[in-house]
């Protein structure tokens, strides 16, 4: 519960399903990266996931927010 409220059950189910599909896409892309890098036989490494996330972001499948820049830096 957030601020004393609960999310509707249907909304929770929808978000969980969308997230499950997105994680599947990320793992699939990480396996492609591992194969391209010659690591296809071993376990997926964090570097494979980072590169897959970067590629999915370039393809428009990852929501990116702009960071607010500090006016003092």
PDB file of N, CA and C in Angstrom:
ATOM      1  N   UNK A   1       0.846  -1.185   0.000  1.00  0.00           N
ATOM      2  CA  UNK A   1       0.000   0.000   0.000  1.00  0.00           C
ATOM      3  C   UNK A   1       0.883   1.237   0.000  1.00  0.00           C
ATOM      4  N   UNK A   2       0.483   2.176  -0.805  1.00  0.00           N
ATOM      5  CA  UNK A   2       1.222   3.432  -0.911  1.00  0.00           C
ATOM      6  C   UNK A   2       0.269   4.550  -0.557  1.00  0.00           C
ATOM      7  N   UNK A   3       0.590   5.312   0.438  1.00  0.00           N
ATOM      8  CA  UNK A   3      -0.275   6.384   0.927  1.00  0.00           C
ATOM      9  C   UNK A   3      -1.653   5.866   1.335  1.00  0.00           C
ATOM     10  N   UNK A   4      -1.669   4.657   1.868  1.00  0.00           N
ATOM     11  CA  UNK A   4      -2.914   4.086   2.343  1.00  0.00           C
ATOM     12  C   UNK A   4      -3.849   3.603   1.253  1.00  0.00           C
ATOM     13  N   UNK A   5      -3.363   3.457   0.036  1.00  0.00           N
ATOM     14  CA  UNK A   5      -4.205   3.011  -1.069  1.00  0.00           C
ATOM     15  C   UNK A   5      -3.630   1.733  -1.664  1.00  0.00           C
ATOM     16  N   UNK A   6      -4.479   0.966  -2.285  1.00  0.00           N
ATOM     17  CA  UNK A   6      -4.048  -0.254  -2.958  1.00  0.00           C
ATOM     18  C   UNK A   6      -4.325  -0.140  -4.449  1.00  0.00           C
ATOM     19  N   UNK A   7      -3.446  -0.741  -5.234  1.00  0.00           N
ATOM     20  CA  UNK A   7      -3.659  -0.773  -6.679  1.00  0.00           C
ATOM     21  C   UNK A   7      -4.707  -1.836  -6.998  1.00  0.00           C
ATOM     22  N   UNK A   8      -5.543  -1.580  -8.001  1.00  0.00           N
ATOM     23  CA  UNK A   8      -6.518  -2.608  -8.393  1.00  0.00           C
ATOM     24  C   UNK A   8      -5.801  -3.878  -8.850  1.00  0.00           C
ATOM     25  N   UNK A   9      -6.389  -5.007  -8.550  1.00  0.00           N
ATOM     26  CA  UNK A   9      -5.776  -6.299  -8.882  1.00  0.00           C
ATOM     27  C   UNK A   9      -5.518  -6.429 -10.374  1.00  0.00           C
ATOM     28  N   UNK A  10      -6.453  -5.953 -11.195  1.00  0.00           N
ATOM     29  CA  UNK A  10      -6.263  -6.055 -12.644  1.00  0.00           C
ATOM     30  C   UNK A  10      -5.065  -5.238 -13.105  1.00  0.00           C
ATOM     31  N   UNK A  11      -4.842  -4.081 -12.517  1.00  0.00           N
ATOM     32  CA  UNK A  11      -3.698  -3.252 -12.892  1.00  0.00           C
ATOM     33  C   UNK A  11      -2.391  -3.935 -12.519  1.00  0.00           C
ATOM     34  N   UNK A  12      -2.363  -4.585 -11.374  1.00  0.00           N
ATOM     35  CA  UNK A  12      -1.160  -5.303 -10.943  1.00  0.00           C
ATOM     36  C   UNK A  12      -0.855  -6.442 -11.911  1.00  0.00           C
ATOM     37  N   UNK A  13      -1.871  -7.147 -12.341  1.00  0.00           N
ATOM     38  CA  UNK A  13      -1.689  -8.263 -13.284  1.00  0.00           C
ATOM     39  C   UNK A  13      -1.162  -7.753 -14.619  1.00  0.00           C
ATOM     40  N   UNK A  14      -1.715  -6.641 -15.101  1.00  0.00           N
ATOM     41  CA  UNK A  14      -1.271  -6.087 -16.383  1.00  0.00           C
ATOM     42  C   UNK A  14       0.182  -5.653 -16.300  1.00  0.00           C
ATOM     43  N   UNK A  15       0.546  -4.949 -15.240  1.00  0.00           N
ATOM     44  CA  UNK A  15       1.927  -4.486 -15.092  1.00  0.00           C
ATOM     45  C   UNK A  15       2.875  -5.680 -14.992  1.00  0.00           C
ATOM     46  N   UNK A  16       2.493  -6.705 -14.259  1.00  0.00           N
ATOM     47  CA  UNK A  16       3.342  -7.891 -14.126  1.00  0.00           C
ATOM     48  C   UNK A  16       3.549  -8.582 -15.473  1.00  0.00           C
ATOM     49  N   UNK A  17       2.512  -8.648 -16.275  1.00  0.00           N
ATOM     50  CA  UNK A  17       2.646  -9.302 -17.587  1.00  0.00           C
ATOM     51  C   UNK A  17       3.525  -8.488 -18.532  1.00  0.00           C
ATOM     52  N   UNK A  18       3.342  -7.180 -18.526  1.00  0.00           N
ATOM     53  CA  UNK A  18       4.168  -6.328 -19.380  1.00  0.00           C
ATOM     54  C   UNK A  18       5.629  -6.429 -18.958  1.00  0.00           C
ATOM     55  N   UNK A  19       5.876  -6.410 -17.656  1.00  0.00           N
ATOM     56  CA  UNK A  19       7.244  -6.516 -17.155  1.00  0.00           C
ATOM     57  C   UNK A  19       7.863  -7.858 -17.520  1.00  0.00           C
ATOM     58  N   UNK A  20       7.085  -8.919 -17.448  1.00  0.00           N
ATOM     59  CA  UNK A  20       7.591 -10.249 -17.792  1.00  0.00           C
ATOM     60  C   UNK A  20       8.003 -10.315 -19.267  1.00  0.00           C
ATOM     61  N   UNK A  21       7.213  -9.709 -20.138  1.00  0.00           N
ATOM     62  CA  UNK A  21       7.555  -9.679 -21.562  1.00  0.00           C
ATOM     63  C   UNK A  21       8.821  -8.864 -21.777  1.00  0.00           C
ATOM     64  N   UNK A  22       8.932  -7.719 -21.086  1.00  0.00           N
ATOM     65  CA  UNK A  22      10.108  -6.867 -21.250  1.00  0.00           C
ATOM     66  C   UNK A  22      11.372  -7.573 -20.768  1.00  0.00           C
ATOM     67  N   UNK A  23      11.298  -8.268 -19.650  1.00  0.00           N
ATOM     68  CA  UNK A  23      12.466  -9.008 -19.141  1.00  0.00           C
ATOM     69  C   UNK A  23      12.837 -10.110 -20.120  1.00  0.00           C
ATOM     70  N   UNK A  24      11.857 -10.755 -20.718  1.00  0.00           N
ATOM     71  CA  UNK A  24      12.142 -11.771 -21.737  1.00  0.00           C
ATOM     72  C   UNK A  24      12.877 -11.182 -22.923  1.00  0.00           C
ATOM     73  N   UNK A  25      12.452  -9.994 -23.361  1.00  0.00           N
ATOM     74  CA  UNK A  25      13.147  -9.309 -24.457  1.00  0.00           C
ATOM     75  C   UNK A  25      14.585  -8.975 -24.068  1.00  0.00           C
ATOM     76  N   UNK A  26      14.780  -8.533 -22.832  1.00  0.00           N
ATOM     77  CA  UNK A  26      16.121  -8.182 -22.365  1.00  0.00           C
ATOM     78  C   UNK A  26      17.029  -9.411 -22.337  1.00  0.00           C
ATOM     79  N   UNK A  27      16.529 -10.524 -21.830  1.00  0.00           N
ATOM     80  CA  UNK A  27      17.331 -11.756 -21.767  1.00  0.00           C
ATOM     81  C   UNK A  27      17.641 -12.246 -23.176  1.00  0.00           C
ATOM     82  N   UNK A  28      16.661 -12.171 -24.059  1.00  0.00           N
ATOM     83  CA  UNK A  28      16.878 -12.596 -25.441  1.00  0.00           C
ATOM     84  C   UNK A  28      17.959 -11.738 -26.107  1.00  0.00           C
ATOM     85  N   UNK A  29      17.890 -10.438 -25.897  1.00  0.00           N
ATOM     86  CA  UNK A  29      18.905  -9.540 -26.465  1.00  0.00           C
ATOM     87  C   UNK A  29      20.270  -9.802 -25.839  1.00  0.00           C
ATOM     88  N   UNK A  30      20.311 -10.110 -24.541  1.00  0.00           N
ATOM     89  CA  UNK A  30      21.581 -10.406 -23.874  1.00  0.00           C
ATOM     90  C   UNK A  30      22.200 -11.688 -24.430  1.00  0.00           C
ATOM     91  N   UNK A  31      21.372 -12.658 -24.774  1.00  0.00           N
ATOM     92  CA  UNK A  31      21.897 -13.896 -25.382  1.00  0.00           C
ATOM     93  C   UNK A  31      22.483 -13.612 -26.761  1.00  0.00           C
ATOM     94  N   UNK A  32      21.851 -12.728 -27.514  1.00  0.00           N
ATOM     95  CA  UNK A  32      22.396 -12.342 -28.823  1.00  0.00           C
ATOM     96  C   UNK A  32      23.748 -11.671 -28.633  1.00  0.00           C
ATOM     97  N   UNK A  33      23.842 -10.767 -27.664  1.00  0.00           N
ATOM     98  CA  UNK A  33      25.106 -10.079 -27.384  1.00  0.00           C
ATOM     99  C   UNK A  33      26.178 -11.080 -26.996  1.00  0.00           C
ATOM    100  N   UNK A  34      25.838 -12.012 -26.117  1.00  0.00           N
ATOM    101  CA  UNK A  34      26.811 -13.022 -25.694  1.00  0.00           C
ATOM    102  C   UNK A  34      27.300 -13.841 -26.885  1.00  0.00           C
ATOM    103  N   UNK A  35      26.401 -14.185 -27.785  1.00  0.00           N
ATOM    104  CA  UNK A  35      26.798 -14.934 -28.983  1.00  0.00           C
ATOM    105  C   UNK A  35      27.713 -14.134 -29.879  1.00  0.00           C
ATOM    106  N   UNK A  36      27.420 -12.837 -30.029  1.00  0.00           N
ATOM    107  CA  UNK A  36      28.270 -11.977 -30.859  1.00  0.00           C
ATOM    108  C   UNK A  36      29.657 -11.803 -30.258  1.00  0.00           C
ATOM    109  N   UNK A  37      29.729 -11.802 -28.944  1.00  0.00           N
ATOM    110  CA  UNK A  37      31.012 -11.608 -28.268  1.00  0.00           C
ATOM    111  C   UNK A  37      31.767 -12.915 -28.061  1.00  0.00           C
ATOM    112  N   UNK A  38      31.222 -14.035 -28.521  1.00  0.00           N
ATOM    113  CA  UNK A  38      31.897 -15.317 -28.382  1.00  0.00           C
ATOM    114  C   UNK A  38      31.706 -15.957 -27.019  1.00  0.00           C
ATOM    115  N   UNK A  39      30.745 -15.460 -26.237  1.00  0.00           N
ATOM    116  CA  UNK A  39      30.467 -16.012 -24.904  1.00  0.00           C
ATOM    117  C   UNK A  39      29.159 -16.791 -24.887  1.00  0.00           C
ATOM    118  N   UNK A  40      28.745 -17.302 -26.036  1.00  0.00           N
ATOM    119  CA  UNK A  40      27.436 -17.927 -26.157  1.00  0.00           C
ATOM    120  C   UNK A  40      27.246 -19.181 -25.336  1.00  0.00           C
ATOM    121  N   UNK A  41      28.317 -19.874 -24.981  1.00  0.00           N
ATOM    122  CA  UNK A  41      28.188 -21.139 -24.260  1.00  0.00           C
ATOM    123  C   UNK A  41      28.070 -20.960 -22.756  1.00  0.00           C
ATOM    124  N   UNK A  42      28.600 -19.875 -22.236  1.00  0.00           N
ATOM    125  CA  UNK A  42      28.614 -19.664 -20.793  1.00  0.00           C
ATOM    126  C   UNK A  42      27.386 -18.925 -20.293  1.00  0.00           C
ATOM    127  N   UNK A  43      27.383 -18.632 -18.999  1.00  0.00           N
ATOM    128  CA  UNK A  43      26.259 -17.892 -18.426  1.00  0.00           C
ATOM    129  C   UNK A  43      26.285 -16.428 -18.879  1.00  0.00           C
ATOM    130  N   UNK A  44      25.130 -15.786 -18.817  1.00  0.00           N
ATOM    131  CA  UNK A  44      25.058 -14.371 -19.161  1.00  0.00           C
ATOM    132  C   UNK A  44      25.733 -13.557 -18.056  1.00  0.00           C
ATOM    133  N   UNK A  45      26.506 -12.593 -18.477  1.00  0.00           N
ATOM    134  CA  UNK A  45      27.236 -11.733 -17.549  1.00  0.00           C
ATOM    135  C   UNK A  45      26.556 -10.361 -17.491  1.00  0.00           C
ATOM    136  N   UNK A  46      26.825  -9.589 -16.430  1.00  0.00           N
ATOM    137  CA  UNK A  46      26.247  -8.249 -16.344  1.00  0.00           C
ATOM    138  C   UNK A  46      26.567  -7.380 -17.557  1.00  0.00           C
ATOM    139  N   UNK A  47      27.737  -7.557 -18.144  1.00  0.00           N
ATOM    140  CA  UNK A  47      28.095  -6.763 -19.321  1.00  0.00           C
ATOM    141  C   UNK A  47      27.184  -7.084 -20.500  1.00  0.00           C
ATOM    142  N   UNK A  48      26.730  -8.341 -20.606  1.00  0.00           N
ATOM    143  CA  UNK A  48      25.801  -8.716 -21.672  1.00  0.00           C
ATOM    144  C   UNK A  48      24.462  -8.000 -21.479  1.00  0.00           C
ATOM    145  N   UNK A  49      23.993  -7.953 -20.222  1.00  0.00           N
ATOM    146  CA  UNK A  49      22.731  -7.270 -19.933  1.00  0.00           C
ATOM    147  C   UNK A  49      22.837  -5.764 -20.173  1.00  0.00           C
ATOM    148  N   UNK A  50      23.963  -5.176 -19.776  1.00  0.00           N
ATOM    149  CA  UNK A  50      24.137  -3.727 -19.991  1.00  0.00           C
ATOM    150  C   UNK A  50      24.116  -3.386 -21.471  1.00  0.00           C
ATOM    151  N   UNK A  51      24.818  -4.192 -22.280  1.00  0.00           N
ATOM    152  CA  UNK A  51      24.839  -3.928 -23.720  1.00  0.00           C
ATOM    153  C   UNK A  51      23.464  -4.169 -24.335  1.00  0.00           C
ATOM    154  N   UNK A  52      22.776  -5.200 -23.883  1.00  0.00           N
ATOM    155  CA  UNK A  52      21.428  -5.466 -24.383  1.00  0.00           C
ATOM    156  C   UNK A  52      20.488  -4.318 -24.013  1.00  0.00           C
ATOM    157  N   UNK A  53      20.598  -3.803 -22.807  1.00  0.00           N
ATOM    158  CA  UNK A  53      19.771  -2.676 -22.378  1.00  0.00           C
ATOM    159  C   UNK A  53      20.077  -1.447 -23.222  1.00  0.00           C
ATOM    160  N   UNK A  54      21.357  -1.222 -23.514  1.00  0.00           N
ATOM    161  CA  UNK A  54      21.735  -0.084 -24.352  1.00  0.00           C
ATOM    162  C   UNK A  54      21.128  -0.230 -25.746  1.00  0.00           C
ATOM    163  N   UNK A  55      21.216  -1.438 -26.307  1.00  0.00           N
ATOM    164  CA  UNK A  55      20.663  -1.670 -27.649  1.00  0.00           C
ATOM    165  C   UNK A  55      19.149  -1.527 -27.667  1.00  0.00           C
ATOM    166  N   UNK A  56      18.490  -2.042 -26.646  1.00  0.00           N
ATOM    167  CA  UNK A  56      17.035  -1.894 -26.583  1.00  0.00           C
ATOM    168  C   UNK A  56      16.655  -0.422 -26.426  1.00  0.00           C
ATOM    169  N   UNK A  57      17.467   0.329 -25.713  1.00  0.00           N
ATOM    170  CA  UNK A  57      17.211   1.757 -25.562  1.00  0.00           C
ATOM    171  C   UNK A  57      17.350   2.497 -26.873  1.00  0.00           C
ATOM    172  N   UNK A  58      18.324   2.112 -27.669  1.00  0.00           N
ATOM    173  CA  UNK A  58      18.502   2.736 -28.980  1.00  0.00           C
ATOM    174  C   UNK A  58      17.360   2.368 -29.918  1.00  0.00           C
ATOM    175  N   UNK A  59      16.743   1.222 -29.701  1.00  0.00           N
ATOM    176  CA  UNK A  59      15.626   0.795 -30.528  1.00  0.00           C
ATOM    177  C   UNK A  59      14.284   1.343 -30.056  1.00  0.00           C
ATOM    178  N   UNK A  60      14.290   2.083 -28.950  1.00  0.00           N
ATOM    179  CA  UNK A  60      13.066   2.688 -28.451  1.00  0.00           C
ATOM    180  C   UNK A  60      12.263   1.812 -27.506  1.00  0.00           C
ATOM    181  N   UNK A  61      12.824   0.702 -27.040  1.00  0.00           N
ATOM    182  CA  UNK A  61      12.085  -0.180 -26.145  1.00  0.00           C
ATOM    183  C   UNK A  61      12.337   0.104 -24.673  1.00  0.00           C
ATOM    184  N   UNK A  62      13.182   1.072 -24.372  1.00  0.00           N
ATOM    185  CA  UNK A  62      13.480   1.427 -22.991  1.00  0.00           C
ATOM    186  C   UNK A  62      13.127   2.886 -22.801  1.00  0.00           C
ATOM    187  N   UNK A  63      12.342   3.153 -21.773  1.00  0.00           N
ATOM    188  CA  UNK A  63      11.972   4.534 -21.474  1.00  0.00           C
ATOM    189  C   UNK A  63      13.152   5.201 -20.785  1.00  0.00           C
ATOM    190  N   UNK A  64      13.526   6.332 -21.302  1.00  0.00           N
ATOM    191  CA  UNK A  64      14.651   7.064 -20.722  1.00  0.00           C
ATOM    192  C   UNK A  64      14.159   8.409 -20.228  1.00  0.00           C
ATOM    193  N   UNK A  65      14.563   8.758 -19.043  1.00  0.00           N
ATOM    194  CA  UNK A  65      14.209  10.074 -18.533  1.00  0.00           C
ATOM    195  C   UNK A  65      15.441  10.960 -18.576  1.00  0.00           C
ATOM    196  N   UNK A  66      15.199  12.218 -18.774  1.00  0.00           N
ATOM    197  CA  UNK A  66      16.308  13.152 -18.787  1.00  0.00           C
ATOM    198  C   UNK A  66      16.651  13.519 -17.351  1.00  0.00           C
ATOM    199  N   UNK A  67      17.913  13.545 -17.072  1.00  0.00           N
ATOM    200  CA  UNK A  67      18.346  13.937 -15.733  1.00  0.00           C
ATOM    201  C   UNK A  67      18.340  15.456 -15.623  1.00  0.00           C
ATOM    202  N   UNK A  68      17.896  15.917 -14.491  1.00  0.00           N
ATOM    203  CA  UNK A  68      17.919  17.344 -14.267  1.00  0.00           C
ATOM    204  C   UNK A  68      19.358  17.757 -13.968  1.00  0.00           C
ATOM    205  N   UNK A  69      19.810  18.749 -14.651  1.00  0.00           N
ATOM    206  CA  UNK A  69      21.168  19.227 -14.434  1.00  0.00           C
ATOM    207  C   UNK A  69      21.171  20.255 -13.316  1.00  0.00           C
ATOM    208  N   UNK A  70      22.140  20.115 -12.464  1.00  0.00           N
ATOM    209  CA  UNK A  70      22.274  21.077 -11.382  1.00  0.00           C
ATOM    210  C   UNK A  70      22.793  22.400 -11.948  1.00  0.00           C
ATOM    211  N   UNK A  71      22.232  23.472 -11.490  1.00  0.00           N
ATOM    212  CA  UNK A  71      22.674  24.755 -11.979  1.00  0.00           C
ATOM    213  C   UNK A  71      24.019  25.167 -11.389  1.00  0.00           C
ATOM    214  N   UNK A  72      24.485  24.409 -10.403  1.00  0.00           N
ATOM    215  CA  UNK A  72      25.741  24.736  -9.740  1.00  0.00           C
ATOM    216  C   UNK A  72      26.939  23.963 -10.291  1.00  0.00           C
ATOM    217  N   UNK A  73      26.695  22.987 -11.142  1.00  0.00           N
ATOM    218  CA  UNK A  73      27.816  22.172 -11.659  1.00  0.00           C
ATOM    219  C   UNK A  73      28.164  22.554 -13.062  1.00  0.00           C
TER     220      UNK A  73
END
